Amino acid sequence: MYTTREPAELERVLLVRAYIGNESEEAGSTQEMIALIQSAGGSVVAQESQKRKTPDPRLFIGRGKADELRETALRENTSTIVFDHNLSSGQVSRLEEATNCKVIDRTELILAIFAEQARTREAKLQIELAQLQYALPRLSGMWHHFSRLGAGIGTRGPGETQLEIDRRRARSRISYLENKIEEVESRWKVVSAGRTGMYNITIVGYTNAGKSTLLNTLCSTKLYTADKPFATLDTTSRRLILPDSSKVLISDTVGFIERLPETLVASFHTTLDVVRKADLLLVAVDRSSPSRGRHIDAVRNTLKRIGIKESVPSLTVWTKCDAVDDFRYPRSGVAVSAFSEFGLDVLLNRIIGYRDRSLDWFELVLKRYDSAILSRLYSSCLVRDVTNCEDGFVRVLAGALRGYDSVEGKIYGEDIVRSFVRLAEPPETAHTG
Ligand SMILES: Nc1nc2c(ncn2[C@@H]2O[C@H](COP(=O)(O)OP(=O)(O)OP(=O)(O)O)[C@@H](O)[C@H]2O)c(=O)[nH]1
Ligand SMILES: [Mg+2]
């Protein structure tokens, strides 16, 4: 399904980074760029960097450095330069002229990876929309940029047809894509409507943090996983059975990255809906990565950008603990390994704690053997306990997802119900989060 390219087929790339002001290289960020370029079908054969007070408005880097890049590219037999920065369209075309190479900025690189990895129809629509929205304001200034001939990074997807399309056609394609995505979205809404009343958990985190592998281990699924960025571009939801035999819905979705392009955030709106609807976010952080601090900041930032309030409960899940040499328990969150299954029992019990605290708990005394009302309770609530009491009545302890007031409405007023008490606190359980 996924092709691995032979080294000879990889596009040779010169990677350029500028450190502006007090910036210096952050742990793992060069490795990350190399992995991103590999995912887009390239191989870094040379690297250049420059320290500057501020970016040059015309070329981002200095004129002398641009000349150096041209020479390095010639020497290394490459005609593709990737900048780990976002550049203006003018900067790209001036740099292309100065270096005689194709110049790709960070946003275009990430868009190219998404285009390369997209497998589902929805992901393909979303990425084409993101690429066109990125290209549209740049069409006039960058005409020659989009008229690059041949194959390679940045030419997949709409790039291939840029020669023929003008702004008007790009706009009409954008509205076509928006309509199609809306269609998929409304179909998705119908599917998810059947799931109301279920507690929703979404695994979020930096790309490659081990999210899909965690879901696979928890739910015995076989989602695609790989040691590369953006292996997952769509959302998958599965039922997860907790140790108390209750069921919740758990979802895996697209990973985040530092400076995630705005066009992607916008066009992956439907995919990211699952994050907005979550009752609990499991924030997966690769404990074995030296860049984990940077990853946590990037995830926090992205959650804010997609409109997630800080009040949404979240639990940090430190992943890949089997790969940590000098392992120590973190001060907060849960440490796990999807490979060795270490810590998964603790994680599941913490989930129960979070879920229980978010339910509206009530105690109900009703006639024993009233199976209709009991089955209604079982289907719409979490029934924690049913105990026999005197006179042919049973006492039921149950919780309903907040906002699910209809439960009370449906049950109250039926003469078989002797009492209904809403509890102020969740009942004591062994599972405290
Ligand atoms: N050692 C170790 N490696 C793991 C573990 N979990 C995942 N990995 C590896 O980490 C890499 C990324 O795993 P994925 O599950 O694809 O990560 P992801 O967060 O879903 O990544 P994207 O979908 O690309 O954002 C794969 O090579 C996994 O085999 C673990 O518990 N231990
Ligand atoms: Mg994944």
XYZ file of C-alpha atoms and ligand atoms in Angstrom:
466
model
C 0.000 0.000 0.000
C 2.727 2.474 0.987
C 5.694 2.532 -1.317
C 9.213 2.926 -0.063
C 11.394 4.650 -2.591
C 14.829 3.487 -3.538
C 17.545 6.017 -2.560
C 18.168 6.689 -6.258
C 14.587 7.867 -6.686
C 14.778 10.405 -3.850
C 15.032 14.053 -4.793
C 18.359 15.530 -3.636
C 17.682 18.437 -1.315
C 19.715 21.288 0.131
C 18.267 22.225 3.549
C 18.531 25.841 4.700
C 17.860 27.244 8.141
C 18.305 30.768 9.433
C 18.629 31.599 13.111
C 17.051 34.964 13.728
C 18.010 37.112 16.734
C 18.775 34.878 19.723
C 17.450 31.728 18.084
C 19.631 28.641 18.158
C 19.085 25.096 17.055
C 16.492 23.352 19.196
C 16.816 19.698 20.196
C 15.838 17.404 17.377
C 14.568 20.097 15.006
C 17.125 19.345 12.251
C 16.369 15.619 12.538
C 12.704 16.473 12.232
C 13.265 18.497 9.031
C 15.290 15.625 7.563
C 12.432 13.223 8.365
C 9.878 15.624 6.871
C 11.908 15.925 3.668
C 12.215 12.138 3.482
C 8.455 11.799 3.865
C 7.989 14.189 0.963
C 10.251 11.995 -1.197
C 13.546 13.835 -0.733
C 16.942 13.194 0.776
C 19.018 15.923 2.431
C 22.451 15.928 0.759
C 23.687 19.247 2.158
C 22.756 21.780 4.828
C 23.417 25.502 5.127
C 22.564 27.883 7.919
C 22.891 31.563 8.642
C 22.607 33.682 11.755
C 20.845 36.998 11.179
C 19.435 39.813 13.288
C 16.301 39.971 11.149
C 15.168 38.220 7.954
C 16.062 40.015 4.739
C 12.786 41.298 3.250
C 13.847 40.400 -0.308
C 15.610 37.047 0.120
C 15.035 36.073 3.773
C 18.792 35.283 3.932
C 21.622 37.565 2.804
C 22.626 38.071 -0.839
C 26.048 36.492 -0.217
C 24.419 33.445 1.353
C 22.100 33.072 -1.633
C 25.161 32.976 -3.916
C 26.686 30.331 -1.653
C 23.522 28.272 -1.938
C 23.776 28.354 -5.739
C 27.365 27.079 -5.547
C 26.543 24.377 -2.973
C 23.603 23.224 -5.083
C 25.832 22.964 -8.147
C 28.515 21.094 -6.248
C 26.033 18.692 -4.635
C 24.147 18.160 -7.865
C 20.813 19.288 -6.486
C 18.242 21.667 -7.824
C 15.873 21.731 -4.854
C 16.305 23.962 -1.813
C 14.017 23.573 1.210
C 13.796 26.394 3.759
C 12.711 25.581 7.305
C 10.779 28.852 7.293
C 7.698 30.287 5.755
C 8.617 32.617 2.922
C 6.638 35.217 1.035
C 5.896 34.515 -2.622
C 8.284 37.322 -3.592
C 11.083 35.825 -1.501
C 10.544 32.436 -3.138
C 10.714 33.766 -6.690
C 13.773 35.963 -5.959
C 15.525 33.033 -4.257
C 14.711 30.776 -7.213
C 16.232 33.319 -9.525
C 19.324 33.833 -7.354
C 20.030 30.138 -6.821
C 18.724 28.714 -10.069
C 16.923 26.074 -7.990
C 13.361 25.206 -7.043
C 12.733 26.763 -3.604
C 10.238 25.220 -1.186
C 9.212 26.725 2.136
C 8.069 24.900 5.283
C 4.349 25.206 4.548
C 4.744 23.905 1.025
C 6.842 21.001 2.287
C 4.214 19.961 4.841
C 1.460 20.314 2.236
C 3.522 18.117 -0.110
C 3.783 15.394 2.575
C 0.058 15.481 3.189
C -0.553 15.193 -0.575
C 1.883 12.278 -0.740
C 0.327 10.441 2.227
C -3.374 11.120 1.609
C -5.167 7.829 1.022
C -8.816 8.379 1.853
C -11.107 10.436 -0.351
C -11.713 12.907 2.457
C -8.005 13.440 3.133
C -7.370 13.918 -0.583
C -10.119 16.551 -0.836
C -8.859 18.357 2.250
C -5.256 18.458 1.126
C -6.143 19.636 -2.370
C -8.186 22.428 -0.796
C -5.278 23.384 1.477
C -2.819 23.432 -1.433
C -5.100 25.575 -3.584
C -5.807 27.999 -0.754
C -2.073 28.310 -0.221
C -1.440 28.818 -3.920
C -4.272 31.225 -4.726
C -2.896 34.470 -3.258
C 0.504 33.591 -4.716
C -0.607 32.907 -8.270
C 0.242 36.254 -9.811
C 3.578 36.840 -8.079
C 4.716 33.279 -8.411
C 3.568 32.283 -11.854
C 6.929 30.884 -12.808
C 7.171 29.083 -9.465
C 4.096 27.083 -10.307
C 5.205 26.517 -13.851
C 7.986 24.261 -12.639
C 8.071 21.325 -14.945
C 8.730 17.748 -14.058
C 8.157 15.746 -10.923
C 9.327 16.128 -7.360
C 8.447 17.751 -4.056
C 5.753 20.370 -4.406
C 4.599 19.272 -7.823
C 2.132 16.647 -6.699
C -1.561 17.508 -6.522
C -2.773 20.791 -7.929
C 0.823 21.790 -8.653
C 0.720 19.553 -11.724
C -2.087 21.517 -13.269
C -1.059 24.995 -12.156
C 0.161 25.840 -15.622
C -3.337 25.748 -17.057
C -5.407 27.102 -14.244
C -5.924 30.729 -13.598
C -7.288 32.344 -10.463
C -10.896 31.974 -11.541
C -10.557 28.269 -12.119
C -8.703 27.847 -8.830
C -11.549 29.622 -7.030
C -14.205 27.481 -8.642
C -12.232 24.349 -7.773
C -11.974 25.640 -4.162
C -15.732 26.047 -3.872
C -16.274 22.606 -5.465
C -13.917 21.082 -2.882
C -15.566 22.967 -0.033
C -18.960 21.588 -1.106
C -17.633 18.048 -1.389
C -16.016 18.261 2.041
C -19.280 19.576 3.474
C -21.082 16.587 1.938
C -18.661 14.175 3.586
C -19.016 16.137 6.820
C -22.801 15.861 6.881
C -22.578 12.118 6.201
C -20.142 11.864 9.080
C -22.562 13.741 11.320
C -25.274 11.171 10.568
C -22.897 8.345 11.502
C -21.786 10.006 14.714
C -25.339 10.963 15.717
C -25.937 7.314 16.596
C -23.156 7.573 19.107
C -24.506 10.305 21.351
C -24.526 9.280 24.934
C -21.068 7.690 24.571
C -18.125 9.211 26.364
C -15.685 10.466 23.717
C -11.934 10.252 24.091
C -9.551 11.597 21.467
C -5.844 10.874 21.309
C -3.992 14.003 20.206
C -0.292 14.719 20.058
C 2.743 15.537 18.024
C 3.149 13.544 14.844
C 4.921 10.196 15.360
C 4.166 10.216 19.120
C 2.682 6.719 18.941
C -1.026 7.634 18.876
C -2.187 5.045 16.345
C -0.064 2.315 17.956
C -1.659 3.126 21.322
C -5.158 2.847 19.858
C -4.182 -0.411 18.125
C -3.001 -1.912 21.410
C -5.991 -0.680 23.405
C -8.620 -1.777 20.877
C -6.842 -4.594 19.008
C -7.155 -2.703 15.741
C -4.720 -2.595 12.845
C -4.441 1.073 11.959
C -1.469 1.993 9.811
C 1.534 3.086 11.872
C 5.027 4.047 10.735
C 8.158 5.741 11.947
C 7.574 8.831 9.840
C 5.606 12.057 10.164
C 1.934 12.159 9.199
C 1.305 8.453 8.769
C -2.294 9.186 9.835
C -4.288 11.862 8.049
C -7.832 10.921 8.957
C -9.863 10.091 12.020
C -10.727 6.592 13.212
C -13.047 5.940 16.146
C -13.353 2.636 17.960
C -15.200 1.291 20.972
C -12.973 0.713 23.949
C -14.079 -1.604 26.739
C -12.857 -0.391 30.117
C -11.947 -2.671 33.059
C -15.389 -2.025 34.607
C -16.911 -3.452 31.376
C -18.299 -0.085 30.297
C -17.758 1.187 26.760
C -16.342 4.500 25.584
C -15.464 5.792 22.141
C -11.787 6.449 21.448
C -10.462 8.238 18.364
C -7.114 8.633 16.692
C -6.502 11.536 14.384
C -3.928 13.505 12.409
C -0.814 14.478 14.349
C 0.335 18.019 15.040
C 3.617 19.719 14.267
C 5.292 23.014 15.107
C 4.006 25.824 12.898
C 1.257 23.669 11.384
C 0.212 25.579 8.245
C -2.933 27.652 8.659
C -4.412 26.304 5.410
C -4.184 22.771 6.817
C -5.839 23.721 10.086
C -8.661 25.298 8.099
C -9.213 22.550 5.557
C -8.852 19.699 8.047
C -11.760 21.180 9.959
C -13.886 18.009 9.684
C -11.042 15.716 10.670
C -10.263 17.898 13.667
C -13.919 18.004 14.739
C -13.279 14.893 16.753
C -10.859 16.898 18.886
C -13.454 19.609 19.474
C -16.098 17.053 20.496
C -13.896 15.158 22.926
C -14.922 14.770 26.557
C -11.337 13.829 27.346
C -8.108 14.453 25.429
C -5.285 11.989 25.805
C -2.206 14.019 24.943
C 0.372 11.506 23.711
C 3.977 12.615 24.236
C 6.916 10.475 23.097
C 8.864 10.021 26.347
C 11.882 8.725 24.438
C 12.230 11.860 22.293
C 14.771 14.515 23.317
C 12.406 17.086 21.777
C 9.449 16.224 23.998
C 9.374 19.683 25.659
C 9.125 21.353 22.246
C 6.456 18.827 21.216
C 4.316 19.602 24.277
C 4.470 23.344 23.501
C 3.538 22.738 19.860
C 0.555 20.560 20.817
C -0.672 23.079 23.378
C -0.364 25.793 20.768
C -2.187 23.827 18.086
C -5.042 22.938 20.434
C -5.462 26.633 21.128
C -5.421 27.403 17.399
C -8.183 24.909 16.663
C -10.304 26.425 19.411
C -9.981 23.922 22.261
C -10.674 25.501 25.628
C -8.276 24.853 28.481
C -11.259 23.637 30.494
C -11.522 20.446 28.400
C -10.063 17.669 30.580
C -6.768 16.352 29.288
C -4.395 13.670 30.461
C -0.761 13.458 29.370
C 0.160 9.965 28.211
C 3.923 9.457 28.050
C 4.422 6.916 25.280
C 7.265 4.572 24.217
C 8.543 4.204 27.812
C 10.161 0.894 26.823
C 12.563 2.917 24.659
C 13.721 5.170 27.523
C 17.120 4.130 28.937
C 16.974 5.780 32.322
C 13.244 5.520 32.953
C 11.735 7.409 35.858
C 8.058 7.950 36.524
C 6.955 11.389 35.346
C 5.566 13.808 37.908
C 2.177 13.926 36.222
C 0.295 11.986 33.595
C 0.559 8.279 32.875
C 3.643 6.490 31.552
C 2.903 3.704 29.078
C 4.372 1.522 26.389
C 2.084 0.236 23.671
C 4.765 -2.338 22.811
C 5.206 -3.926 26.246
C 1.719 -2.881 27.463
C 3.364 -1.291 30.505
C 1.078 1.227 32.251
C -2.019 0.509 30.160
C -3.994 -0.725 33.187
C -3.193 2.533 35.008
C -4.238 4.504 31.920
C -7.586 2.702 31.653
C -8.335 3.267 35.330
C -7.457 6.948 35.010
C -9.871 7.139 32.075
C -12.602 5.640 34.272
C -11.868 8.316 36.896
C -12.167 11.138 34.345
C -15.292 9.637 32.797
C -17.006 9.141 36.177
C -16.328 12.720 37.182
C -17.936 13.994 34.002
C -21.197 12.077 34.433
C -24.357 13.277 36.166
C -24.957 10.662 38.825
C -28.343 9.733 40.183
C -29.906 7.098 42.354
C -33.199 5.657 41.369
C -35.528 3.357 43.246
C -37.876 1.478 40.966
C -39.981 -1.644 40.861
C -37.932 -4.766 40.415
C -38.333 -6.503 37.077
C -39.342 -3.365 35.275
C -37.207 -4.406 32.396
C -38.321 -1.636 30.025
C -37.049 1.139 32.231
C -33.957 -0.803 33.206
C -32.997 -1.465 29.607
C -33.541 2.219 28.845
C -31.140 3.021 31.644
C -28.597 0.506 30.416
C -28.686 1.884 26.888
C -28.454 5.548 27.757
C -26.492 5.609 31.008
C -23.699 3.929 32.821
C -25.378 1.661 35.353
C -22.903 1.227 38.183
C -24.915 -0.770 40.640
C -28.306 -2.462 41.030
C -29.227 -3.657 44.526
C -32.375 -5.282 45.808
C -34.279 -3.482 48.524
C -37.480 -4.231 50.431
C -41.005 -4.403 48.974
C -40.007 -5.585 45.530
C -38.006 -2.481 44.652
C -34.443 -2.115 43.371
C -31.989 0.706 43.896
C -30.051 1.698 40.769
C -26.967 3.851 40.739
C -26.361 5.319 37.292
C -24.563 8.149 35.545
C -25.522 10.035 32.392
C -23.295 12.148 30.205
C -23.769 15.813 31.047
C -26.332 17.457 28.828
C -28.217 14.207 28.535
C -31.138 15.559 30.551
C -33.683 13.517 28.666
C -32.775 10.581 30.878
C -34.327 12.277 33.853
C -37.284 13.454 31.775
C -37.974 9.958 30.491
C -37.815 8.258 33.839
C -39.325 10.773 36.166
C -43.070 10.756 36.493
C -43.520 7.068 35.770
C -45.404 5.539 38.628
C -43.050 2.627 38.929
C -40.347 5.006 40.109
C -40.419 5.538 43.842
C -37.585 8.000 44.106
C -35.022 9.777 41.987
C -32.123 11.518 43.648
C -29.500 13.469 41.750
C -26.152 13.041 43.455
C -23.923 16.036 43.963
C -20.717 13.970 43.744
C -19.771 10.933 41.706
C -19.970 7.788 43.805
C -16.744 6.556 45.350
C -15.010 4.142 43.024
C -11.762 2.296 43.028
C -10.871 4.217 39.900
C -9.800 7.682 40.896
C -8.094 9.734 38.226
N 9.569 1.576 21.217
C 8.303 1.905 20.973
N 7.957 2.424 19.783
C 6.662 2.731 19.576
C 5.679 2.572 20.582
N 4.499 3.016 20.092
C 4.744 3.411 18.830
N 6.034 3.238 18.506
C 6.660 3.515 17.206
O 6.614 4.897 16.923
C 6.409 5.138 15.529
C 5.203 6.028 15.326
O 4.051 5.344 15.766
P 2.578 5.753 15.270
O 1.629 5.017 16.111
O 2.466 5.641 13.793
O 2.598 7.284 15.692
P 1.437 8.399 15.444
O 1.457 9.294 16.626
O 0.161 7.722 15.126
O 2.066 9.156 14.202
P 1.333 10.002 13.010
O 0.058 9.323 12.658
O 2.330 9.947 11.934
O 1.151 11.378 13.556
C 6.226 3.745 14.893
O 7.453 3.353 14.326
C 5.864 2.867 16.076
O 6.253 1.516 15.897
C 6.087 2.017 21.845
O 5.308 1.825 22.786
N 7.415 1.724 21.984
Mg -0.982 7.823 13.471
